[in-house]
Coordinates of C-alpha atoms in Angstrom, one line a residue:
Chain A
X933 CA 45.0 24.7 17.9
X934 CA 44.8 23.9 21.8
X935 CA 42.5 26.7 23.0
X936 CA 43.2 27.9 26.5
X937 CA 39.7 28.1 28.2
X938 CA 38.4 29.8 31.6
X939 CA 35.4 28.1 32.7
X940 CA 33.4 29.7 35.6
X941 CA 32.0 27.5 38.3
X942 CA 29.6 28.3 40.9
X943 CA 28.6 26.0 43.9
X944 CA 25.1 26.2 44.7
X945 CA 22.7 24.4 47.2
X946 CA 21.1 21.2 45.8
X947 CA 17.8 22.3 44.5
X948 CA 15.7 20.2 46.9
X949 CA 17.8 21.9 49.8
X950 CA 17.1 25.6 48.8
X951 CA 15.7 27.5 51.8
X952 CA 15.6 31.5 52.4
X953 CA 15.7 33.5 55.4
X954 CA 13.3 36.3 56.3
X955 CA 15.6 38.8 54.3
X956 CA 15.2 36.7 51.2
X957 CA 18.9 35.5 51.5
X958 CA 19.7 31.9 50.6
X959 CA 20.4 29.8 53.8
X960 CA 23.6 27.6 52.7
X961 CA 24.1 26.3 56.2
X962 CA 22.9 22.5 56.3
X963 CA 22.3 22.4 52.5
X964 CA 24.2 20.0 50.6
X965 CA 26.3 22.0 47.7
X966 CA 27.1 20.8 44.2
X967 CA 28.2 22.2 41.1
X968 CA 25.6 24.6 39.2
X969 CA 24.2 22.2 36.6
X970 CA 24.7 24.7 33.8
X971 CA 28.1 25.3 34.6
X972 CA 28.8 21.7 34.5
X973 CA 27.7 22.0 31.0
X974 CA 30.4 24.6 30.5
X975 CA 33.1 22.7 32.0
X976 CA 32.5 19.4 29.9
X977 CA 32.6 21.7 26.8
X978 CA 35.8 23.4 28.0
X979 CA 37.3 20.1 28.6
X980 CA 36.7 18.7 25.1
X981 CA 38.1 21.9 23.4
X982 CA 41.3 22.7 25.3
X983 CA 43.1 23.3 28.4
X984 CA 40.9 24.6 31.2
X985 CA 41.5 27.2 34.1
X986 CA 38.4 26.4 36.6
X987 CA 37.4 29.8 38.3
X988 CA 35.1 30.1 41.3
X989 CA 34.2 32.8 43.7
X990 CA 32.5 31.6 46.8
X991 CA 33.4 30.3 50.5
X992 CA 36.6 28.4 51.3
X993 CA 34.3 25.3 51.1
X994 CA 34.3 25.8 47.1
X995 CA 37.8 24.0 47.3
X996 CA 36.0 20.7 47.0
X997 CA 34.1 21.8 43.7
X998 CA 37.3 22.8 42.2
X999 CA 39.2 19.9 43.0
X1000 CA 36.2 18.0 41.5
X1001 CA 36.9 20.1 38.4
X1002 CA 40.7 19.1 38.3
X1003 CA 39.8 15.3 39.0
X1004 CA 37.6 15.5 35.7
X1005 CA 40.3 17.0 33.6
X1006 CA 40.7 20.6 34.4
X1007 CA 44.4 22.0 34.6
X1008 CA 44.0 24.6 37.0
X1009 CA 41.9 25.6 39.8
X1010 CA 41.5 29.1 41.2
X1011 CA 39.2 30.4 43.9
X1012 CA 38.3 33.7 44.7
X1013 CA 37.4 34.2 48.3
X1014 CA 37.3 36.6 50.9
X1015 CA 34.9 37.7 53.6
X1016 CA 34.9 41.1 52.0
X1017 CA 33.3 39.5 48.9
X1018 CA 30.3 38.2 51.1
X1019 CA 26.7 39.1 49.9
X1020 CA 28.0 40.3 46.3
X1021 CA 25.0 40.6 43.9
X1022 CA 25.4 40.0 40.2
X1023 CA 27.3 43.0 39.5
X1024 CA 29.8 43.0 42.3
X1025 CA 30.3 39.3 41.5
X1026 CA 31.1 40.0 37.7
X1027 CA 33.5 42.9 38.9
X1028 CA 35.3 40.5 41.1
X1029 CA 35.6 38.0 38.5
X1030 CA 36.9 40.5 35.9
X1031 CA 39.5 41.6 38.4
X1032 CA 40.4 37.9 38.8
X1033 CA 40.7 37.5 35.1
X1034 CA 43.0 40.2 35.3
X1035 CA 45.0 39.0 37.9
X1036 CA 45.6 35.7 36.3
X1037 CA 47.0 37.6 33.4
X1038 CA 46.5 35.0 30.8
X1039 CA 44.9 35.9 27.3
X1040 CA 42.2 33.3 27.4
X1041 CA 40.7 32.1 24.0
X1042 CA 37.1 31.6 25.4
X1043 CA 35.4 32.1 28.4
X1044 CA 32.5 29.5 29.4
X1045 CA 30.1 29.6 32.3
X1046 CA 26.3 28.5 32.7
X1047 CA 23.5 30.6 31.6
X1048 CA 22.3 31.1 35.1
X1049 CA 22.6 29.6 38.7
X1050 CA 19.8 27.7 40.0
X1051 CA 20.1 29.6 43.4
X1052 CA 20.0 33.3 42.1
X1053 CA 18.5 32.5 38.6
X1054 CA 19.7 36.0 37.3
X1055 CA 21.6 35.0 34.5
X1056 CA 23.4 38.2 34.5
X1057 CA 27.0 37.6 35.6
X1058 CA 28.0 36.1 32.4
X1059 CA 27.0 38.9 30.3
X1060 CA 28.1 41.7 32.9
X1061 CA 31.6 39.8 33.1
X1062 CA 32.0 40.1 29.2
X1063 CA 30.9 43.7 29.2
X1064 CA 33.5 44.4 31.7
X1065 CA 36.2 42.4 30.0
X1066 CA 35.1 44.1 26.5
X1067 CA 34.4 40.6 25.1
X1068 CA 31.4 39.7 22.7
X1069 CA 28.8 37.4 24.7
X1070 CA 26.6 35.1 23.3
X1071 CA 24.0 33.6 25.7
X1072 CA 21.8 30.5 26.0
X1073 CA 24.0 28.4 23.8
X1074 CA 23.1 24.6 23.4
X1075 CA 25.9 23.6 20.8
X1076 CA 29.2 25.3 20.0
X1077 CA 31.9 24.0 17.1
X1078 CA 35.3 25.5 16.4
X1079 CA 35.7 26.6 12.8
X1080 CA 39.3 27.7 12.3
X1081 CA 39.5 30.8 14.5
X1082 CA 35.6 31.5 15.0
X1083 CA 32.9 29.7 16.6
X1084 CA 29.6 28.6 15.2
X1085 CA 26.9 28.5 18.0
X1086 CA 23.3 27.4 18.5
X1087 CA 21.4 29.3 21.0
X1088 CA 17.8 29.3 22.2
X1089 CA 15.7 32.4 21.5
X1090 CA 12.0 33.0 22.3
X1091 CA 10.7 31.8 19.0
X1092 CA 13.0 28.8 18.5
X1093 CA 16.9 28.5 17.7
X1094 CA 19.3 30.6 15.9
X1095 CA 22.8 29.9 14.9
X1096 CA 25.6 32.6 15.1
X1097 CA 29.2 32.9 14.3
X1098 CA 31.4 34.6 16.8
X1099 CA 35.0 35.7 16.8
X1100 CA 37.5 34.7 19.4
X1101 CA 38.2 35.8 22.2
X1102 CA 34.4 35.8 23.6
X1103 CA 32.2 34.6 26.6
X1104 CA 29.7 31.9 25.8
X1105 CA 27.0 30.7 28.5
X1106 CA 25.8 27.4 28.1
X1107 CA 22.3 25.8 28.8
X1108 CA 21.8 23.1 31.3
X1109 CA 22.3 19.4 30.2
X1110 CA 23.7 20.5 26.9
X1111 CA 27.2 18.7 27.4
X1112 CA 26.7 16.0 30.1
X1113 CA 29.9 16.1 32.4
X1114 CA 32.1 13.3 32.5
X1115 CA 32.8 11.5 35.6
X1116 CA 36.1 11.8 37.4
X1117 CA 38.5 8.6 36.7
X1118 CA 40.6 7.0 39.5
X1119 CA 43.8 8.6 37.9
X1120 CA 42.2 12.0 37.6
X1121 CA 41.1 11.9 41.3
X1122 CA 44.9 10.9 42.2
X1123 CA 46.2 13.7 40.0
X1124 CA 43.6 16.0 41.6
X1125 CA 44.9 15.3 45.2
X1126 CA 48.4 16.5 44.3
X1127 CA 47.6 19.7 42.4
X1128 CA 47.2 23.1 44.4
X1129 CA 43.9 25.1 44.5
X1130 CA 45.0 28.8 44.1
X1131 CA 43.5 31.5 46.1
X1132 CA 43.0 34.9 45.3
X1133 CA 41.8 37.3 48.0
X1134 CA 40.1 40.6 48.0
X1135 CA 43.4 42.4 48.4
X1136 CA 44.8 40.7 45.3
X1137 CA 41.8 41.9 43.2
X1138 CA 43.2 45.7 43.4
X1139 CA 39.5 46.9 43.6
X1140 CA 38.0 49.6 45.8
X1141 CA 36.4 48.4 48.7
X1142 CA 32.9 50.3 47.8
X1143 CA 33.0 47.8 44.6
X1144 CA 33.1 44.7 46.8
X1145 CA 30.6 42.3 48.3
X1146 CA 27.3 43.7 49.9
X1147 CA 28.7 47.2 49.8
X1148 CA 29.5 47.1 46.0
X1149 CA 25.9 45.4 45.4
X1150 CA 23.2 47.7 44.2
X1151 CA 20.5 45.2 44.1
X1152 CA 18.2 44.9 46.9
X1153 CA 15.4 42.0 47.1
X1154 CA 12.3 43.9 48.4
X1155 CA 9.8 40.8 48.4
X1156 CA 9.7 37.2 47.1
X1157 CA 6.2 35.6 46.4
X1158 CA 4.8 32.8 44.4
X1159 CA 3.1 33.8 41.2
X1160 CA -0.2 32.2 40.6
X1161 CA -0.6 33.5 37.0
X1162 CA 1.1 31.5 34.4
X1163 CA 0.6 28.3 36.5
X1164 CA -0.6 25.3 34.4
X1165 CA -4.7 25.4 35.1
X1166 CA -5.5 21.9 33.5
X1167 CA -7.5 19.5 35.3
X1168 CA -9.1 16.1 34.2
X1169 CA -12.8 16.9 33.7
X1170 CA -15.3 13.9 34.4
X1171 CA -17.9 15.3 32.2
X1172 CA -18.1 18.0 29.3
X1173 CA -20.2 20.1 31.5
X1174 CA -17.5 20.1 34.4
X1175 CA -14.7 20.9 31.4
X1176 CA -16.8 23.9 30.2
X1177 CA -17.2 25.0 33.9
X1178 CA -13.4 24.8 34.5
X1179 CA -13.0 26.9 31.3
X1180 CA -15.3 29.5 32.2
X1181 CA -14.1 29.9 35.7
X1182 CA -10.5 30.3 34.1
X1183 CA -11.5 32.8 31.6
X1184 CA -12.7 34.9 34.4
X1185 CA -9.7 35.2 36.6
X1186 CA -7.1 35.0 33.5
X1187 CA -6.0 38.4 32.6
Chain B
X27 CA 36.9 13.4 48.3
X28 CA 33.4 12.8 49.0
X29 CA 30.4 14.7 47.6
X30 CA 28.4 17.0 49.9
X31 CA 25.5 14.7 49.3
X32 CA 27.4 11.7 50.5
X33 CA 28.4 13.3 53.5
X34 CA 24.9 14.8 54.2
X35 CA 23.7 11.3 53.9
X36 CA 26.2 9.8 56.2
X37 CA 25.8 12.5 58.8
X38 CA 21.9 12.1 58.5
X39 CA 22.2 9.0 60.7
X40 CA 20.4 9.3 63.9
X41 CA 22.3 6.1 65.4
X42 CA 18.8 4.3 65.9
X43 CA 20.6 1.1 64.5
X44 CA 17.4 -0.3 63.1
X45 CA 19.4 -1.3 59.8
X46 CA 21.1 -3.9 61.5
X47 CA 17.7 -5.6 61.2
X48 CA 17.8 -5.6 57.4
X49 CA 21.4 -5.8 56.3
X50 CA 22.0 -9.0 54.8
X51 CA 25.5 -9.0 55.8
X52 CA 25.5 -7.7 59.3
X53 CA 22.7 -10.1 60.2
X54 CA 24.9 -13.0 59.4
X55 CA 28.4 -11.9 60.8
X56 CA 26.8 -10.3 63.8
X57 CA 29.6 -7.5 63.6
X58 CA 28.7 -4.1 64.3
X59 CA 31.1 -2.8 61.4
X60 CA 28.8 -4.7 58.8
X61 CA 26.0 -2.4 59.4
X62 CA 25.3 0.6 57.5
X63 CA 25.4 2.9 60.5
X64 CA 29.1 1.9 61.2
X65 CA 29.8 2.7 57.7
X66 CA 28.3 6.2 57.9
X67 CA 30.1 6.9 61.2
X68 CA 33.3 6.1 59.4
X69 CA 32.7 8.4 56.7
X70 CA 31.8 11.1 59.2
X71 CA 35.0 10.2 60.9
X72 CA 36.8 10.7 57.5
X73 CA 35.2 14.4 57.4
X74 CA 36.8 15.0 60.7
X75 CA 40.0 14.2 59.5
X76 CA 40.5 10.5 60.1
X77 CA 42.4 8.8 57.2
X78 CA 41.1 5.6 55.6
X79 CA 43.2 2.5 55.9
X80 CA 42.9 -1.0 54.9
X81 CA 40.8 -2.2 58.0
X82 CA 38.5 0.6 56.8
X83 CA 38.5 -0.4 53.3
X84 CA 37.7 -4.0 53.9
X85 CA 34.6 -2.8 55.7
X86 CA 33.3 -0.7 52.8
X87 CA 33.6 -4.0 50.7
X88 CA 31.6 -6.0 53.1
X89 CA 28.3 -4.7 51.5
X90 CA 26.2 -6.3 48.7
X91 CA 24.8 -2.5 47.8
X92 CA 21.5 -4.0 48.0
X93 CA 19.9 -1.0 49.7
X94 CA 17.9 -3.1 52.4
X95 CA 19.1 -0.6 54.8
X96 CA 17.1 2.1 53.0
X97 CA 13.7 0.4 53.8
X98 CA 13.7 1.1 57.6
X99 CA 15.6 4.5 57.8
X100 CA 13.3 7.2 59.1
X101 CA 15.9 9.9 57.9
X102 CA 15.9 8.8 54.3
X103 CA 19.7 7.8 54.7
X104 CA 21.0 6.2 51.5
X105 CA 24.1 4.2 52.5
X106 CA 24.6 2.8 49.1
X107 CA 25.4 6.3 47.9
X108 CA 28.2 7.1 50.3
X109 CA 29.5 3.5 50.3
X110 CA 30.1 3.6 46.6
X111 CA 31.8 7.2 47.0
X112 CA 33.9 5.7 49.6
X113 CA 34.9 2.6 47.1
X114 CA 36.1 5.3 45.0
X115 CA 38.3 7.1 47.5
X116 CA 39.6 3.5 48.5
X117 CA 40.6 3.1 44.8
X118 CA 42.2 6.4 44.6
X119 CA 44.1 5.7 47.8
X120 CA 45.4 2.3 46.7
X121 CA 43.9 0.6 49.6
X122 CA 41.4 -1.8 48.0
X123 CA 41.4 -5.2 49.5
X124 CA 43.6 -7.7 47.0
X125 CA 40.5 -9.5 46.2
X126 CA 38.9 -6.5 44.8
X127 CA 42.0 -5.6 42.9
X128 CA 42.1 -9.3 41.5
X129 CA 38.6 -8.9 40.1
X130 CA 39.5 -5.2 38.8
X131 CA 42.2 -7.0 36.9
X132 CA 40.2 -9.7 35.5
X133 CA 37.6 -7.4 34.1
X134 CA 40.5 -5.4 32.6
X135 CA 42.0 -8.4 31.0
X136 CA 39.0 -10.3 29.9
X137 CA 35.9 -7.9 30.2
X138 CA 34.3 -10.1 32.6
X139 CA 34.5 -10.5 36.6
X140 CA 35.5 -14.2 36.4
X141 CA 38.5 -13.9 34.0
X142 CA 36.6 -16.3 31.5
X143 CA 38.4 -16.4 28.5
X144 CA 36.1 -18.7 26.5
X145 CA 33.7 -16.7 24.3
X146 CA 30.7 -15.2 26.2
X147 CA 28.3 -17.3 24.3
X148 CA 30.3 -20.5 24.0
X149 CA 27.6 -22.2 26.4
X150 CA 24.6 -20.9 24.4
X151 CA 25.9 -21.6 20.9
X152 CA 23.1 -24.2 20.3
X153 CA 20.3 -21.9 21.7
X154 CA 21.7 -18.8 19.6
X155 CA 21.9 -20.7 16.3
X156 CA 19.8 -19.4 13.4
X157 CA 18.9 -16.0 15.1
X158 CA 18.9 -12.7 12.6
X159 CA 21.6 -10.4 12.9
X160 CA 19.2 -7.5 13.3
X161 CA 15.9 -7.5 14.8
X162 CA 13.3 -5.1 16.4
X163 CA 14.2 -7.0 19.9
X164 CA 17.6 -7.2 21.2
X165 CA 18.2 -9.6 24.1
X166 CA 20.9 -8.5 26.5
X167 CA 22.1 -11.5 28.3
X168 CA 25.0 -10.2 30.6
X169 CA 28.0 -11.9 31.9
X170 CA 26.5 -13.8 34.8
X171 CA 23.8 -15.5 32.8
X172 CA 26.2 -16.3 30.1
X173 CA 28.8 -17.8 32.4
X174 CA 27.3 -18.9 35.5
X175 CA 23.5 -19.4 34.7
X176 CA 23.3 -20.4 31.0
X177 CA 20.0 -22.3 31.6
X178 CA 18.4 -19.3 32.2
X179 CA 19.6 -17.6 29.2
X180 CA 18.5 -20.8 27.1
X181 CA 14.9 -20.7 28.8
X182 CA 14.4 -17.2 28.0
X183 CA 15.6 -17.7 24.4
X184 CA 13.3 -20.8 24.1
X185 CA 10.4 -18.7 25.4
X186 CA 10.9 -15.8 23.2
X187 CA 11.2 -18.3 20.2
X188 CA 8.0 -20.2 21.3
X189 CA 6.4 -16.7 21.3
X190 CA 7.4 -16.0 17.9
X191 CA 9.4 -12.7 18.9
X192 CA 11.6 -11.3 16.1
X193 CA 14.7 -10.9 18.2
X194 CA 18.6 -11.3 18.2
X195 CA 21.3 -11.4 20.4
X196 CA 24.2 -8.9 20.0
X197 CA 27.2 -10.7 19.0
X198 CA 30.3 -9.9 21.2
X199 CA 28.0 -8.4 23.8
X200 CA 29.9 -5.7 25.8
X201 CA 30.1 -5.7 29.5
X202 CA 27.4 -3.1 30.7
X203 CA 29.9 -1.4 33.3
X204 CA 27.8 -2.5 36.1
X205 CA 30.7 -4.4 37.7
X206 CA 33.1 -1.4 37.8
X207 CA 30.5 0.7 39.2
X208 CA 30.0 -1.4 42.1
X209 CA 33.8 -1.9 42.6
X210 CA 35.0 1.5 42.1
X211 CA 31.9 3.6 42.2
X212 CA 30.5 5.6 39.4
X213 CA 33.8 7.0 38.0
X214 CA 34.9 7.6 34.7
X215 CA 36.2 3.8 34.3
X216 CA 32.6 2.6 34.8
X217 CA 31.2 5.2 32.4
X218 CA 33.4 4.5 29.5
X219 CA 32.6 0.6 29.6
X220 CA 29.1 1.8 29.6
X221 CA 29.5 4.2 26.5
X222 CA 31.0 1.0 24.8
X223 CA 28.0 -1.1 25.6
X224 CA 25.5 1.8 24.8
X225 CA 27.2 2.6 21.5
X226 CA 27.0 -1.3 20.6
X227 CA 23.5 -1.5 21.6
X228 CA 22.4 1.8 19.8
X229 CA 24.3 0.6 16.6
X230 CA 22.0 -2.8 16.7
X231 CA 18.9 -0.8 15.7
X232 CA 16.7 -2.6 18.2
X233 CA 13.7 -0.9 19.3
X234 CA 13.5 -2.7 22.5
X235 CA 16.1 -4.1 24.5
X236 CA 15.2 -7.2 27.0
X237 CA 17.6 -7.4 29.9
X238 CA 18.0 -10.6 31.6
X239 CA 20.1 -9.3 34.5
X240 CA 18.5 -6.7 36.7
X241 CA 21.6 -5.4 37.7
X242 CA 22.5 -4.6 34.1
X243 CA 18.7 -3.2 33.6
X244 CA 19.4 -0.7 36.6
X245 CA 22.7 0.5 35.0
X246 CA 20.9 0.9 31.7
X247 CA 17.9 2.7 33.0
X248 CA 19.1 4.7 35.7
X249 CA 23.0 5.2 35.0
X250 CA 23.5 5.5 31.3
X251 CA 21.4 8.9 31.1
X252 CA 23.6 10.2 34.1
X253 CA 26.8 9.0 32.3
X254 CA 25.5 10.5 29.2
X255 CA 24.9 7.3 27.1
X256 CA 21.1 7.0 27.2
X257 CA 19.9 4.1 25.2
X258 CA 17.7 5.0 22.1
X259 CA 15.8 1.6 22.7
X260 CA 13.2 1.2 25.4
X261 CA 14.8 -1.1 28.2
X262 CA 12.4 -3.7 29.5
X263 CA 13.4 -6.5 32.1
X264 CA 13.0 -10.0 30.9
X265 CA 10.5 -10.7 33.8
X266 CA 8.3 -7.9 32.4
X267 CA 8.8 -8.8 28.8
X268 CA 7.6 -12.4 29.3
X269 CA 4.9 -11.4 31.7
X270 CA 3.3 -9.1 28.8
X271 CA 4.0 -12.3 26.2
X272 CA 1.7 -14.0 28.7
X273 CA -0.8 -11.2 29.0
X274 CA -1.0 -11.1 25.3
X275 CA -1.6 -14.9 25.0
X276 CA 1.5 -15.4 23.0
X277 CA 2.8 -18.0 25.5
X278 CA 0.0 -20.5 26.7
X279 CA 1.8 -22.6 29.4
X280 CA 0.1 -25.8 30.8
X281 CA -0.3 -25.5 34.5
X282 CA 1.3 -27.9 36.7
X283 CA 1.1 -27.8 40.4
X284 CA 3.8 -27.3 42.9
X285 CA 5.0 -25.2 46.1
X286 CA 7.2 -22.6 45.6
X287 CA 8.8 -19.5 47.0
X288 CA 10.0 -16.4 45.0
X289 CA 13.2 -14.6 46.0
X290 CA 13.0 -10.9 45.0
X291 CA 16.3 -9.7 43.3
X292 CA 17.2 -6.5 45.4
X293 CA 17.8 -4.4 42.2
X294 CA 14.6 -5.6 40.6
X295 CA 12.5 -5.0 43.6
X296 CA 14.1 -2.0 45.0
X297 CA 16.0 0.0 42.4
X298 CA 13.4 -0.9 39.5
X299 CA 10.3 -1.3 42.0
X300 CA 9.2 -4.5 39.8
X301 CA 7.8 -7.1 41.9
X302 CA 4.6 -8.3 40.0
X303 CA 5.8 -9.7 36.6
X304 CA 7.6 -12.5 38.2
X305 CA 4.7 -13.4 40.3
X306 CA 2.6 -13.3 37.3
X307 CA 4.7 -15.6 35.5
X308 CA 4.7 -18.0 38.6
X309 CA 0.9 -17.8 38.5
X310 CA 0.6 -18.7 35.1
X311 CA 2.8 -21.9 35.6
X312 CA 0.2 -23.0 38.1
X313 CA 2.2 -22.9 41.1
X314 CA 1.4 -22.1 44.7
X315 CA 3.6 -19.1 45.9
X316 CA 4.5 -19.1 49.4
X317 CA 6.1 -15.8 50.1
X318 CA 9.2 -15.4 52.3
X319 CA 8.8 -13.0 55.3
X320 CA 11.0 -10.3 53.6
X321 CA 9.7 -9.8 50.0
X322 CA 9.3 -7.2 47.4
X323 CA 10.7 -3.8 48.2
X324 CA 11.7 -5.3 51.7
X325 CA 13.5 -8.3 50.1
X326 CA 16.5 -9.5 51.8
X327 CA 19.4 -9.6 49.3
X328 CA 21.1 -12.9 48.9
X329 CA 24.4 -11.4 47.7
X330 CA 25.3 -10.5 44.3
X331 CA 27.8 -11.9 41.8
X332 CA 30.4 -9.2 41.9
X333 CA 30.2 -9.8 45.7
X334 CA 30.6 -13.3 45.4
X335 CA 33.7 -12.6 43.2
X336 CA 35.7 -10.9 45.8
X337 CA 33.8 -12.0 49.1
X338 CA 33.1 -15.6 48.5
X339 CA 32.7 -16.4 52.3
X340 CA 30.6 -13.6 52.9
X341 CA 28.2 -14.4 49.9
X342 CA 28.1 -17.7 51.0
X343 CA 26.7 -16.6 54.4
X344 CA 24.3 -14.2 52.8
X345 CA 22.8 -17.0 50.7
X346 CA 22.6 -19.2 53.5
X347 CA 20.8 -16.1 55.2
X348 CA 18.2 -16.2 52.4
X349 CA 18.0 -19.9 52.3
X350 CA 16.8 -19.9 56.0
X351 CA 14.3 -17.5 55.2
X352 CA 12.9 -19.9 52.6
X353 CA 13.1 -22.8 55.0
X354 CA 10.4 -20.9 57.2
X355 CA 8.0 -21.4 54.2
X356 CA 6.1 -24.6 53.3
X357 CA 7.6 -24.6 49.9
X358 CA 10.2 -27.0 48.6
X359 CA 11.3 -24.8 45.6
X360 CA 13.2 -21.4 45.4
X361 CA 12.5 -19.2 42.4
X362 CA 14.5 -16.4 41.1
X363 CA 14.3 -14.0 38.2
X364 CA 17.7 -13.0 38.5
X365 CA 20.8 -14.7 37.3
X366 CA 23.1 -13.2 40.0
X367 CA 20.6 -14.4 42.7
X368 CA 20.9 -17.9 40.8
X369 CA 24.7 -18.1 41.1
X370 CA 24.9 -16.9 44.6
X371 CA 22.1 -19.1 46.3
X372 CA 23.3 -22.3 44.1
X373 CA 26.2 -22.5 46.4
X374 CA 24.1 -23.0 49.4
X375 CA 21.0 -25.1 48.4
X376 CA 19.9 -27.0 51.6
X377 CA 19.0 -30.6 51.6
X378 CA 15.8 -31.3 50.3
X379 CA 15.5 -27.9 48.6
X380 CA 15.4 -27.2 44.8
X381 CA 16.6 -24.1 43.1
X382 CA 15.1 -22.9 39.6
X383 CA 14.5 -19.7 37.9
X384 CA 11.0 -18.6 36.7
X385 CA 12.0 -18.7 32.9
X386 CA 13.1 -22.3 33.3
X387 CA 9.7 -23.2 35.1
X388 CA 7.3 -21.3 32.4
X389 CA 9.8 -23.0 29.6
X390 CA 8.8 -26.6 30.9
X391 CA 5.2 -25.7 30.7
X392 CA 5.2 -24.2 27.3

C-alpha cells in the first residue's frame, strides 16, 4: 500500500541566531533560517512510507525550505502565506493549517509533523490540528511501523516509553533526530527546480478574518524570564568540607 | 539553491581581504578570484539574480577546501561551507568543469578518483599477508595511500605488527564518500557512498577504526553522524594511534638524528584539531623539528589528492608554495602524516630536499 502522507514543515531561525524584541516576539530579520529539526524527522519518515505533500505556513521565504523538501523526495510543496496570517499563535496556525488541508481536498492517510518547533516550543499545533480535523493524535513518537492498515508507535512519556497501536488516518508528532533526514541528490535538486510550489492565500482558506493571524490568536506573552530553579547545581568540590558547604547552601535555597 | 546559512556566511564578509594572505591557491596565482572573498561576492551576486556560468563554476573549483581562510576572519566567515554548496549548485546546473566531471565519472566507474582498475590493495599484498579476517582494530587505508602512497600504508602496517596490535584490514575496503563530498558538496550521492562504507566498517565488528588518511577521518567523525551512518567503533587517526603505542612503550624506536620540518595536513590540524601526535612521533624518532612559519591550525595547505585529480596545474603550484615555506627552514627533509599531502608534495620536491612520512621514519627506527 502506498500511503498518501501530509508532512507539516516549519521554517525556524537557526538556534544560535534566535533573538527577541521587547514584546517577546521573535526577531527573524537577519537570522539564518532552516527546517525545524523535529519536522526533518517527520519528512524523512514520510519519504520512507509513501508519497509526500509538504505543507508549510509562513513568509514567502519558506519557498526555499519547501523546494529543499522537494529535492529530498517530496512530491508536492504547498505554502500557506498571506500578511493576514502574520502573528498567528498555535491555535490560529492550527486553524489555518486545518483549512489548508481542507482546501487541498485530498484524503491523506497520515499527517506527520515535529513534536514542537525550536522557536515557539509550544508543541500544540500538531494536537490542535488533529482536534480540528477530528483525527486521533499520537505525540512524542520516536518510532513508527506500518502493520496492515494500522500503525505501531513508540512514544516517550514521563516514566519511560510506551508502545501504542493507532488506526489510519491519524496525526503523529515526531521527536527530533529520530529519522535523520536524507541529503538531497543532484537529480533531486534538478527535479525540484522544475516543480512548482503551490501557494494558498488567506482568501483561499475560507476562514473568517477574526480567526486569522494576530486577531485570531488568544495567546498573549506577558513576560519571559530565565528560570534559575531546576538548573544543574553541580560543582567540582576541592575537598569534602567544600562539597558539604555547597550541599548545605543548595539545601537552603531549593524549595 | 543555497541554504540560508551559506548565504549568511557569504554575506558576512566585510571585504577586509585578509584571507588573501592565507589562501594557498590565491597566494600562488595572485588572482583576486582565487580568494575566498571573491567567492563570497559571487554567491552574494547569485542571491541578487546573477546566474552562475562556466567561469563562475571554474572559480568555485579553484579551492582545496582547506579552511585556511577561516583562520584570520574576524567575522567567523566559513568559505568552505558555501563553496561546497556552490559546487552542488554547479552540478545541478550541469556547469562543472570537464576535468571535474571526468573525476566523478572515474569514481562512478571504478570507485576511486584515479580510475584505477587494479585491486585496491594490489600494491600492499605482501604487507597484508597473514592478517586475520576479524580483529578488535581495523585499519582503514583509503584510496590515496593504497594507490599513490603505499609505502605509508606499509610502514603503518609494519608498526602495528611490531607493536603486536591485533588488527585487520577490511577486504574490498569501500570509498569513504569524502571525494564526492568535495566534488559535489554534501549530497545524497556522497551520503549513499558513506552509508556503504559505514555498513562495511560496522559489519567488521572492530571496536576501533584506525584511519590513515585524515580526509577520511574527518568524514567518519564529522560527516557520518550528520549523514545518519555513524560508525559504531571508535575512530582514531593513525598518528594518534601510533603516538599512543609509543606512549605505552609498545614501540621502542632507536633515536637517529636528523633535521626535519613537518607539514600539518589541513584536515588533521584544522578540522580534527590534531597537531601533537605527529610531533610526538617525530620526537620519539630523535629528530630535530624545524617548524615552518604557518603550522598547526594556521598550516598552509599543499593541495589535496582530489584537487590534484581535477586541477593538476594548480595542485603543483600549491605544492610549490608549501615547499617554499619548507625551504625557509634549515631542515633538509619534509615529513608528512597524510597520504594526500605526500602525493601532492611528491610532484614538486626541490633539489636537495627529501620527502618522507612520519610512519616510514618511525618504522625505520623500530
